[in-house]
XYZ file of C-alpha atoms in Angstrom:
705
model
C -20.954 -18.261 -7.713
C -17.837 -18.258 -5.414
C -15.568 -16.505 -8.481
C -12.630 -16.529 -6.126
C -12.577 -20.650 -6.180
C -9.954 -21.128 -8.611
C -8.078 -19.696 -5.733
C -3.960 -20.705 -5.682
C -1.038 -23.730 -4.304
C -1.904 -21.492 -1.118
C -5.222 -22.997 -0.547
C -5.635 -22.731 2.938
C -6.436 -19.319 2.390
C -8.564 -20.295 0.015
C -12.099 -20.918 1.243
C -14.416 -23.739 0.262
C -14.807 -25.746 -2.815
C -17.589 -24.424 -5.515
C -17.664 -27.706 -5.916
C -18.752 -29.217 -2.992
C -22.725 -30.219 -3.320
C -23.273 -28.741 -0.548
C -22.385 -25.168 -0.663
C -24.623 -25.175 -3.655
C -27.063 -22.093 -4.269
C -30.806 -23.008 -4.067
C -32.585 -22.914 -7.427
C -34.107 -19.655 -6.887
C -37.984 -19.788 -6.281
C -40.755 -17.578 -8.050
C -43.050 -16.481 -5.843
C -47.131 -16.400 -6.450
C -48.600 -12.803 -7.695
C -50.895 -13.401 -4.204
C -47.208 -14.333 -2.088
C -46.003 -10.676 -3.785
C -49.312 -9.345 -3.363
C -49.432 -10.197 0.637
C -46.118 -9.540 0.852
C -46.305 -5.925 -0.088
C -49.298 -4.673 1.302
C -47.215 -6.441 4.663
C -44.030 -4.684 3.730
C -45.922 -0.908 4.298
C -47.360 -2.298 7.396
C -44.000 -3.035 8.597
C -40.961 -3.040 6.932
C -39.159 -4.756 9.659
C -41.389 -7.671 11.015
C -40.072 -9.014 13.555
C -39.451 -13.332 13.804
C -43.699 -14.035 15.042
C -44.631 -12.028 12.382
C -42.416 -13.773 10.256
C -43.409 -16.907 11.130
C -47.058 -16.809 10.575
C -46.624 -15.018 7.226
C -44.959 -18.066 6.524
C -47.344 -20.349 7.853
C -49.360 -17.868 5.854
C -48.417 -18.275 2.383
C -46.731 -21.698 2.509
C -42.987 -20.216 2.371
C -39.914 -21.207 4.528
C -39.475 -18.432 7.637
C -35.459 -17.416 5.612
C -37.380 -16.622 2.654
C -39.471 -14.645 3.978
C -36.250 -12.948 5.617
C -34.752 -12.090 3.309
C -37.576 -11.086 0.875
C -37.464 -8.278 3.398
C -33.935 -7.711 3.169
C -34.416 -7.349 -1.088
C -37.580 -5.922 -0.532
C -36.016 -2.956 1.745
C -32.840 -2.696 -0.232
C -34.665 -2.466 -2.976
C -36.640 1.235 -1.983
C -33.488 2.527 -0.238
C -31.717 2.172 -3.769
C -34.909 4.105 -5.394
C -35.205 6.274 -2.701
C -31.357 7.571 -3.366
C -32.277 7.710 -6.790
C -35.220 9.605 -6.722
C -33.045 12.074 -3.614
C -30.121 11.881 -7.220
C -32.600 13.329 -9.243
C -33.818 16.497 -6.933
C -30.475 17.311 -5.835
C -29.465 17.284 -9.446
C -32.170 19.304 -11.099
C -32.270 21.987 -8.056
C -27.762 22.182 -8.886
C -28.221 22.445 -11.928
C -30.946 25.485 -11.731
C -28.584 26.856 -9.050
C -25.719 26.748 -11.300
C -27.671 28.547 -14.475
C -28.627 31.383 -11.611
C -25.761 31.562 -10.683
C -24.511 32.154 -13.960
C -26.458 34.470 -15.281
C -25.739 36.631 -11.831
C -22.266 36.847 -13.111
C -23.275 38.023 -16.847
C -25.381 40.156 -15.700
C -22.519 41.407 -12.860
C -20.083 41.979 -15.889
C -22.738 44.751 -17.675
C -23.205 46.679 -14.519
C -21.808 50.397 -15.707
C -21.757 52.952 -11.968
C -24.284 55.668 -13.114
C -22.141 58.010 -12.624
C -18.703 57.856 -13.599
C -19.099 55.287 -16.162
C -16.617 52.310 -14.832
C -17.744 48.749 -12.847
C -19.679 49.725 -9.576
C -17.336 50.168 -6.589
C -19.100 46.399 -4.581
C -17.871 44.926 -0.980
C -15.719 42.185 -2.533
C -12.407 44.248 -0.979
C -14.110 44.361 2.574
C -14.238 40.124 2.394
C -11.729 39.398 1.012
C -9.496 41.855 3.507
C -11.568 39.696 6.473
C -10.889 36.790 4.930
C -6.853 37.381 4.755
C -6.973 38.755 8.340
C -8.620 35.706 9.115
C -6.686 33.272 7.434
C -3.382 35.271 8.878
C -4.995 34.524 12.319
C -5.361 30.876 11.466
C -1.662 30.164 10.521
C -0.190 31.798 13.305
C -2.022 30.242 15.772
C -0.713 26.793 13.229
C 2.831 28.268 13.764
C 2.444 28.029 17.396
C 0.932 24.605 17.457
C 4.197 24.073 15.723
C 6.510 25.637 17.488
C 4.985 24.100 20.519
C 5.631 20.910 19.645
C 9.489 20.989 18.113
C 10.084 23.071 21.391
C 10.286 19.959 23.707
C 12.211 17.738 22.353
C 14.233 20.429 19.744
C 14.852 22.339 21.956
C 14.186 25.822 20.477
C 11.135 27.212 18.730
C 11.135 26.840 14.861
C 11.389 31.076 15.004
C 14.761 30.328 16.923
C 15.732 27.251 13.308
C 17.710 28.759 10.404
C 15.670 29.221 6.850
C 14.478 26.566 5.126
C 15.096 27.384 1.215
C 12.142 26.933 -0.814
C 11.451 23.150 -2.294
C 9.081 23.904 -6.138
C 7.824 20.785 -7.752
C 5.932 20.240 -10.636
C 3.125 18.458 -10.528
C 4.302 15.186 -11.523
C 7.524 15.263 -11.167
C 7.977 11.407 -9.709
C 11.513 12.508 -8.799
C 10.338 13.737 -5.434
C 9.596 11.554 -3.001
C 8.479 11.959 0.237
C 11.698 9.805 2.676
C 10.492 11.056 6.082
C 6.857 11.854 6.245
C 7.017 15.570 5.967
C 6.524 16.241 2.655
C 10.458 18.157 1.826
C 12.485 16.723 -0.451
C 14.321 16.576 -3.081
C 16.618 14.918 -5.464
C 20.015 12.933 -5.125
C 22.696 15.868 -5.063
C 25.325 15.280 -6.940
C 27.969 12.288 -5.759
C 30.865 14.199 -8.152
C 32.698 13.586 -4.685
C 32.118 9.380 -4.616
C 34.280 7.226 -6.345
C 32.701 6.145 -10.165
C 30.418 8.787 -9.805
C 29.053 8.984 -13.273
C 25.981 10.829 -14.978
C 22.926 12.730 -12.406
C 19.862 11.414 -12.108
C 18.002 10.974 -15.501
C 15.141 13.053 -16.475
C 11.277 10.420 -16.593
C 9.691 11.298 -19.388
C 6.751 11.725 -17.770
C 4.689 15.205 -18.044
C 1.126 16.449 -17.686
C -0.788 14.594 -20.345
C -4.167 15.257 -22.224
C -6.794 12.762 -22.799
C -9.195 13.667 -25.551
C -13.125 11.570 -25.267
C -11.810 9.199 -28.274
C -8.598 9.028 -25.210
C -11.305 7.395 -22.885
C -12.828 6.362 -25.102
C -9.917 3.234 -25.986
C -9.523 3.200 -22.287
C -12.873 2.296 -21.448
C -12.543 -0.803 -24.272
C -8.855 -1.751 -22.809
C -10.030 -1.603 -19.106
C -13.698 -3.868 -20.337
C -11.468 -6.788 -21.542
C -8.783 -6.274 -19.404
C -11.595 -6.943 -16.678
C -13.159 -10.274 -18.639
C -9.425 -11.716 -18.941
C -8.946 -11.478 -15.547
C -12.618 -12.827 -14.383
C -11.437 -16.429 -16.432
C -7.643 -16.398 -14.887
C -9.159 -16.681 -11.904
C -11.828 -18.626 -11.740
C -10.345 -21.621 -13.855
C -8.322 -24.731 -13.330
C -6.522 -26.851 -15.364
C -5.715 -26.344 -18.436
C -5.250 -23.148 -17.262
C -3.297 -23.713 -14.156
C -0.648 -26.312 -13.569
C -0.020 -26.950 -9.626
C 4.033 -27.207 -9.967
C 5.564 -30.040 -8.505
C 7.884 -28.996 -6.673
C 6.085 -26.080 -4.369
C 2.450 -26.987 -4.991
C 2.076 -22.802 -6.337
C -0.696 -22.619 -9.772
C 1.824 -22.473 -12.751
C 0.350 -20.535 -15.470
C 0.115 -22.584 -18.998
C 1.163 -20.900 -21.217
C 0.083 -22.496 -24.681
C -3.287 -22.079 -23.357
C -2.963 -19.344 -22.052
C -1.977 -17.822 -25.720
C -4.506 -20.443 -27.653
C -7.228 -18.545 -25.724
C -6.242 -15.453 -24.838
C -4.198 -14.837 -29.154
C -2.169 -11.038 -29.238
C -0.756 -10.263 -32.357
C 2.736 -9.773 -31.071
C 4.586 -9.530 -27.080
C 5.142 -6.138 -26.871
C 9.554 -6.333 -27.033
C 11.104 -8.019 -29.231
C 14.633 -8.977 -26.407
C 15.170 -12.519 -26.254
C 15.288 -11.197 -22.442
C 11.556 -11.317 -22.354
C 9.903 -12.647 -20.106
C 6.606 -14.318 -18.334
C 5.565 -14.105 -15.053
C 2.599 -15.194 -13.470
C 0.861 -16.182 -10.124
C -1.612 -16.695 -8.129
C -2.408 -17.675 -4.652
C -5.863 -16.521 -2.356
C -6.543 -16.640 1.488
C -8.601 -14.456 4.593
C -7.409 -10.452 4.997
C -9.140 -9.242 7.754
C -11.182 -5.986 6.408
C -14.477 -5.879 4.548
C -14.208 -5.227 0.970
C -15.375 -2.189 0.551
C -12.388 -0.368 2.573
C -10.052 -2.330 0.596
C -11.510 -1.831 -2.460
C -12.080 2.395 -1.349
C -7.963 1.300 -0.276
C -7.291 0.097 -3.809
C -8.484 3.469 -5.386
C -6.643 5.457 -3.841
C -3.446 6.102 -4.581
C -1.744 7.372 -1.923
C -3.287 4.392 0.753
C -2.097 1.878 -1.976
C 1.420 2.898 -1.253
C 0.315 3.422 2.596
C -1.212 -0.128 2.213
C 1.872 -1.788 0.455
C 4.966 0.568 1.594
C 7.253 -3.291 1.170
C 5.779 -3.393 -2.750
C 4.317 0.147 -4.364
C 7.975 2.981 -3.938
C 5.553 5.607 -5.960
C 1.737 5.558 -6.814
C 0.653 9.053 -8.694
C -3.275 9.109 -10.273
C -2.115 11.017 -13.232
C -5.860 10.757 -14.557
C -9.042 10.296 -13.169
C -11.106 8.986 -16.539
C -14.249 7.780 -14.730
C -14.996 7.980 -11.140
C -17.849 5.361 -10.832
C -20.637 5.058 -8.082
C -21.143 7.173 -4.916
C -20.446 4.755 -2.641
C -18.343 1.052 -4.214
C -16.403 2.284 -6.618
C -18.592 -0.070 -9.413
C -17.230 1.893 -13.213
C -14.618 3.588 -11.205
C -11.452 4.189 -13.824
C -7.328 5.687 -13.405
C -5.104 6.417 -14.989
C -1.784 6.393 -13.062
C 1.451 5.491 -12.873
C 3.689 3.316 -9.931
C 7.131 1.611 -8.900
C 7.015 -1.855 -7.190
C 10.851 -2.590 -5.982
C 12.402 -5.375 -4.035
C 13.541 -3.946 -0.805
C 17.280 -4.510 -2.043
C 19.881 -1.806 -4.045
C 20.352 -5.258 -6.669
C 16.753 -4.897 -7.228
C 15.722 -2.532 -9.977
C 12.335 -1.082 -9.930
C 9.443 -1.993 -12.168
C 7.637 0.332 -13.450
C 4.060 0.347 -14.816
C 1.471 3.317 -16.387
C -1.851 1.050 -15.684
C -5.242 1.091 -15.942
C -6.978 0.676 -12.430
C -10.459 -0.375 -13.659
C -12.862 -1.468 -9.902
C -16.279 -3.108 -10.996
C -18.731 -4.772 -8.523
C -20.187 -7.749 -9.387
C -22.956 -8.394 -7.533
C -23.823 -7.993 -3.485
C -20.351 -8.866 -1.461
C -18.262 -8.889 -4.891
C -15.796 -6.005 -5.832
C -13.320 -7.442 -9.137
C -10.411 -4.740 -9.554
C -7.919 -5.513 -12.784
C -4.910 -3.341 -13.861
C -3.587 -3.158 -17.412
C -0.733 -0.541 -18.697
C -1.595 1.735 -21.102
C 1.244 3.037 -23.216
C 1.179 6.192 -22.838
C 3.961 7.547 -26.002
C 5.809 9.348 -23.876
C 6.702 6.493 -21.987
C 7.086 3.737 -23.483
C 9.819 3.634 -24.951
C 11.576 4.359 -21.154
C 9.124 1.288 -19.703
C 10.531 -2.778 -20.013
C 7.640 -4.061 -17.722
C 4.761 -4.810 -19.311
C 1.787 -5.267 -16.871
C -1.513 -8.239 -18.575
C -4.796 -7.962 -16.829
C -3.651 -8.003 -13.155
C -5.726 -7.627 -9.705
C -7.540 -9.637 -7.322
C -11.415 -10.232 -6.337
C -12.515 -9.750 -2.978
C -15.467 -11.097 -1.789
C -17.407 -10.217 1.475
C -17.198 -13.504 4.289
C -19.940 -13.180 6.778
C -18.314 -12.042 9.340
C -16.526 -8.863 8.390
C -13.745 -10.616 6.332
C -13.124 -10.484 3.451
C -11.453 -13.474 1.292
C -9.471 -11.643 -2.005
C -7.653 -14.070 -4.863
C -5.053 -12.277 -5.915
C -3.700 -12.234 -10.266
C -0.570 -11.456 -10.982
C 0.838 -11.485 -14.896
C 3.418 -9.127 -16.163
C 6.181 -9.798 -19.138
C 9.629 -8.388 -18.471
C 11.807 -7.557 -20.273
C 15.244 -7.264 -18.267
C 17.573 -4.060 -19.250
C 20.740 -5.747 -17.862
C 20.595 -9.139 -15.803
C 19.358 -9.428 -12.431
C 22.226 -9.516 -10.087
C 22.579 -14.176 -9.440
C 21.870 -13.546 -5.233
C 18.643 -12.485 -6.469
C 18.365 -14.280 -9.728
C 16.398 -17.323 -8.484
C 13.416 -15.467 -6.238
C 12.587 -13.499 -9.313
C 11.738 -15.836 -12.019
C 10.631 -18.113 -9.652
C 7.970 -15.100 -9.516
C 7.745 -14.898 -5.914
C 9.433 -11.480 -5.686
C 6.638 -9.983 -7.210
C 4.460 -12.332 -7.316
C 0.815 -12.991 -5.598
C 1.960 -14.722 -2.860
C 3.968 -11.577 -1.361
C 1.483 -9.237 -2.602
C -1.329 -11.321 0.201
C 0.835 -12.252 2.607
C 1.363 -8.318 2.109
C -2.174 -7.249 2.619
C -3.179 -9.841 5.091
C -0.052 -9.081 7.346
C -0.826 -5.526 6.906
C -4.844 -5.136 7.349
C -4.309 -6.726 10.461
C -2.501 -3.841 11.815
C -4.683 -1.458 10.708
C -7.241 -3.598 12.557
C -4.777 -4.021 15.533
C -4.449 -0.162 15.137
C -8.786 0.543 15.145
C -8.907 -1.368 18.926
C -9.613 0.424 20.688
C -8.673 -0.962 24.738
C -5.357 -1.916 26.153
C -3.897 -4.470 28.166
C -1.499 -2.936 30.271
C 0.296 -6.596 29.816
C 0.652 -5.584 25.773
C 1.886 -2.267 26.532
C 4.138 -3.031 29.446
C 1.674 -0.397 31.320
C 4.293 2.301 29.476
C 1.464 4.158 26.777
C -1.191 5.162 28.878
C -3.589 5.071 26.928
C -5.707 4.305 23.186
C -4.217 7.229 21.799
C -1.269 7.546 22.315
C -0.918 3.811 21.359
C -2.308 5.096 18.002
C 0.199 7.720 18.310
C 3.599 5.304 18.260
C 1.442 3.457 15.608
C 1.691 5.679 13.530
C 4.955 7.584 14.322
C 6.575 3.291 13.173
C 4.137 3.408 10.115
C 5.695 6.243 9.383
C 10.167 4.909 9.935
C 9.105 1.734 8.168
C 8.119 3.900 4.921
C 10.972 6.517 5.895
C 13.199 3.185 5.251
C 12.047 1.960 2.910
C 12.233 4.015 0.715
C 15.710 4.808 1.680
C 16.977 1.584 0.475
C 14.161 1.679 -3.161
C 15.924 1.829 -6.360
C 13.584 4.355 -8.114
C 14.248 6.794 -10.807
C 14.918 9.309 -7.727
C 18.167 7.425 -6.652
C 20.977 7.402 -7.993
C 23.128 3.966 -6.448
C 27.474 4.446 -5.597
C 28.717 1.929 -5.029
C 31.757 1.309 -3.071
C 34.455 -1.390 -2.845
C 36.189 -3.333 -0.313
C 33.154 -5.244 1.803
C 32.573 -8.470 -0.766
C 31.486 -8.662 -4.850
C 27.857 -6.410 -4.300
C 29.949 -3.477 -2.340
C 28.457 0.008 -0.350
C 26.012 0.956 -1.930
C 24.739 4.628 -0.863
C 23.347 7.787 -2.052
C 22.914 10.851 -0.511
C 18.753 12.386 -0.391
C 17.240 16.313 1.580
C 15.049 15.895 4.244
C 13.641 18.677 6.730
C 16.645 17.779 9.064
C 19.116 18.579 6.420
C 21.316 16.299 4.163
C 21.210 12.109 4.845
C 23.422 9.590 3.250
C 22.101 6.096 3.187
C 24.310 3.717 2.560
C 23.800 -0.238 1.800
C 24.630 -3.692 1.408
C 22.538 -7.256 0.945
C 24.857 -10.431 1.036
C 23.317 -13.976 1.506
C 23.269 -16.879 4.449
C 23.197 -20.179 4.583
C 20.635 -19.891 7.524
C 16.906 -20.117 7.219
C 14.669 -16.566 7.564
C 12.894 -17.246 10.035
C 15.793 -18.219 12.231
C 17.426 -14.618 10.887
C 14.233 -13.570 11.676
C 14.982 -14.815 15.313
C 18.240 -13.218 15.715
C 17.774 -10.053 14.925
C 14.499 -8.560 16.527
C 15.902 -11.349 20.328
C 16.827 -8.300 22.183
C 18.717 -10.651 24.536
C 21.777 -10.699 21.117
C 21.234 -6.923 19.561
C 24.241 -6.681 21.400
C 25.977 -9.154 19.162
C 25.347 -7.352 15.815
C 24.409 -3.683 17.024
C 27.222 -1.433 16.844
C 26.491 1.824 18.460
C 25.216 -0.476 21.255
C 29.353 -1.336 22.222
C 27.735 -4.651 23.106
C 26.347 -2.445 26.238
C 22.382 -4.986 26.998
C 19.315 -3.680 25.612
C 15.345 -4.273 27.098
C 12.069 -3.890 26.050
C 10.446 -1.239 28.011
C 7.064 -1.262 26.627
C 6.263 -3.336 23.500
C 2.047 -3.031 21.074
C 1.141 -6.397 19.033
C 0.179 -5.815 15.153
C -0.731 -9.194 14.438
C -1.572 -12.503 15.231
C 2.324 -13.378 14.382
C 4.624 -12.744 18.144
C 7.524 -11.409 15.502
C 4.478 -8.438 14.290
C 5.753 -5.841 16.564
C 6.254 -2.056 18.326
C 9.169 -2.457 20.828
C 10.339 0.294 22.202
C 13.913 0.150 23.917
C 16.372 0.888 26.403
C 20.189 0.141 26.401
C 22.057 0.253 29.914
C 25.420 1.956 30.641
C 25.442 4.413 28.703
C 26.052 7.727 28.428
C 22.532 8.804 26.019
C 20.236 7.646 28.865
C 17.860 9.882 27.696
C 18.575 8.042 24.101
C 15.417 5.327 23.110
C 15.437 2.400 20.573
C 12.529 2.440 18.515
C 11.631 -0.627 16.852
C 9.169 -2.280 14.383
C 9.826 -6.101 13.631
C 7.357 -7.305 10.757
C 7.314 -10.641 9.165
C 5.022 -12.451 7.124
C 4.795 -15.923 4.250
C 7.243 -13.668 1.798
C 10.107 -12.623 3.833
C 10.552 -10.164 7.749
C 12.597 -6.285 8.270
C 13.656 -5.425 11.352
C 13.262 -1.278 11.510
C 14.913 0.536 14.223
C 15.132 4.641 14.994
C 17.155 5.921 17.968
C 14.584 8.325 18.915
C 15.103 10.777 22.920
C 12.709 10.539 25.649
C 11.083 13.929 25.744
C 9.962 13.124 21.466
C 9.182 9.731 22.371
C 6.507 10.999 25.770
C 4.873 13.317 22.227
C 3.966 10.329 20.922
C 3.050 8.064 24.310
C 0.480 11.099 25.619
C -1.678 10.611 22.182
C 0.120 13.461 20.636
C 0.793 14.113 16.851
C 3.690 12.050 15.459
C 4.514 13.265 12.824
C 6.980 15.804 13.344
C 8.899 13.953 15.481
C 13.143 13.278 12.925
C 12.971 9.925 11.997
C 16.136 8.485 10.497
C 16.061 4.767 10.555
C 18.027 1.941 9.443
C 17.843 -2.815 9.761
C 17.077 -4.961 8.040
C 15.192 -6.894 5.298
C 14.875 -10.266 5.264
C 13.870 -12.608 1.722
C 14.259 -16.114 0.731
C 16.815 -17.251 -1.600
C 14.480 -18.746 -4.157
C 16.767 -22.911 -3.683
C 13.905 -25.480 -1.979
C 15.498 -25.916 1.363
C 15.911 -29.820 0.388
C 14.796 -31.241 4.610
C 11.600 -28.086 3.824
C 7.609 -29.168 5.046
C 6.582 -28.396 1.468
C 4.198 -26.209 -0.095
C 2.936 -23.841 2.274
C -0.526 -21.676 2.561
C -0.614 -17.887 2.252
C -2.695 -17.286 5.789
C 1.275 -19.368 6.778
C 3.693 -16.667 8.389
C 5.558 -19.161 6.846
C 5.543 -20.254 2.628
C 8.230 -19.396 1.036
C 10.313 -18.364 3.717
C 10.020 -21.683 4.808
C 10.424 -23.443 1.541
C 13.855 -21.402 1.551
C 17.020 -22.947 1.994
C 18.771 -19.316 2.477
C 18.487 -15.711 3.189
C 18.803 -13.090 1.227
C 19.516 -10.247 4.165
C 19.643 -5.793 2.889
C 21.330 -3.863 5.943
C 20.444 -0.587 5.892
C 21.436 2.971 7.353
C 21.110 6.204 7.101
C 23.463 8.814 9.205
C 22.714 12.544 9.400
C 25.704 14.434 7.333
C 24.846 17.814 7.924
C 21.316 19.626 9.128
C 22.801 22.028 7.475
C 20.368 21.681 3.075
C 23.321 23.543 1.259
C 26.134 21.461 2.331
C 28.299 19.033 0.701
C 29.268 15.957 1.388
C 32.335 14.814 1.934
C 34.198 11.514 2.177
C 34.386 11.134 6.101
C 30.747 10.458 6.537
C 31.535 7.714 3.553
C 33.982 5.998 5.161
C 31.742 6.072 8.729
C 29.438 4.832 7.236
C 31.044 1.953 5.001
C 32.912 1.180 8.071
C 29.826 0.454 10.371
C 27.955 -1.329 7.316
C 31.379 -3.757 7.426
C 31.810 -4.431 11.158
C 27.259 -5.085 11.351
C 27.596 -7.959 8.748
C 30.677 -9.408 10.259
C 29.313 -9.374 13.317
C 26.289 -11.715 12.237
C 28.167 -13.183 10.492
C 30.147 -14.387 13.275
C 26.754 -14.340 16.021
C 25.277 -17.585 13.563
C 28.271 -19.461 12.742
C 28.510 -18.322 8.991
C 32.200 -17.337 6.823
C 33.162 -14.222 6.827
C 34.396 -14.666 3.849
């Protein structure tokens, strides 16, 4: 059975119709005792028969060659599994034996008494501990020398000459601590009392380390199993549970039918502002199923895979680790925050159970469902009903993914009017956005793994595959930094400056390894399609029309790395002409899929770019990115092209009549972590954003008001 055949309105990426008679599997053929005996005898002699031997068996036993081939494949798989189970039992027995011996030796050592003094005997442990410390010190010194030499290449002086940095203390689950530049050194927002409108400090998240009893684990397992059953039914069913939208062809959940099939005693929120968002989509992803499962079940890889959607993800507790190698049966308690890349849309917080189950060979299901922790439920106004995805391996190494998003939301405050249609339509956090992002990121990972390079693709500047991978990792860290800088996560407290428009400029400050950084962002609407806006920002020929810092000077692309099938998905190194900063280049990555796009860029000096292009570790290169996010406004384009597919780079982008653009800048206020923010920096970034917005509107012939 094709479990994903109930896929969404984005149908072209959804694979074949399970109702097609030509696609139905044939009835299972039960072999006779004679056939099995002959096959077993042949298997003992030759587990890997060639085509000639299979044809001979086919004629002898009256079976089709494909049946012979599949029987041997299945038998080899069974034997491998039996051997692995036997090895596991043997290793487990040996491990238990060694553990018991270790315990016995430790207990015996506790009772040893020195015959001379009556005290514990002096052992050689202190000698070995001293040697261990000496080795560790030598390793740390080597690491310091290596980092210092790398830093000297682009900072101009070794780390030993830099001012000391005050240590930052972290708690085990302090979600306010968020890395803004990949350095792992960060902290909560600084005091913004100097800014107009500043009020209370950042609220403390009510989340502390939890103790989970066996009874809690049993309850979690039951909740996860029931959620898995509900999700699979929602993914496999069509009408009457799902009906096609007459506006855009997307799947819409019939709430009356859903509540009748899956009755719940009550909703989680009693407010009249409660909304249900449900969406479903399916498509083909350039990654095999097991690799996807591995990334989904690792919270760090989960953030890396969805940097534009997931702002924070933490594994609170592993309830069950599941089967080694497949994650089947793995159950985790997680915390995550989901975002739209604009300071106007609050993040959604979830405390969830994530459960993975392998349905059959090459078919996995992963479900997410909210689990109410007492210290967390009062603050979280988002409840995730059974949601997740079904991942089915395809013969070509790709996967067919069917995605389901189903949430219950209570809006604590009305959604800003610019984003109201996009959020209420389900596009902002819906399945289409998740799947489109997954497809684009998997293409990026595929490009990262490709070892061969072409001179045409790289402009002849990046000399090796290692240099290409290093540049891609640097650009990925830049994009992640940018997405984090405009997040409305609890680790940020935004202050609104008046004067630009009804939205205003939102500013916040944070500590990074560079020092004190001021982030500023604003969102505005343009009556221009998202695709045209993206093309405008990406084209280096039009860059002087909006880039205030280029002073109208021309820009040329000197290196180019494609990281997806769409030409807009690429990494560029740009050089500005006729400027006083000839030693400074611009690193830029542009991304586009059916849910939106972004263009992120950052000035990087030439020595640092050379470090990355040579294939060295780019994680020490400081980044302070700025850029733009482009989203559809949620209003259908009257002259649009109708319903779209999730495999296209249009989708809701193509259906939209206008664009929501968020422009964000980061500036370094001071390299000293103890410095205070002054109003000159705020005025500078406010003017910078205001001028940029006006130039964009003028270049695209849009009203400036």
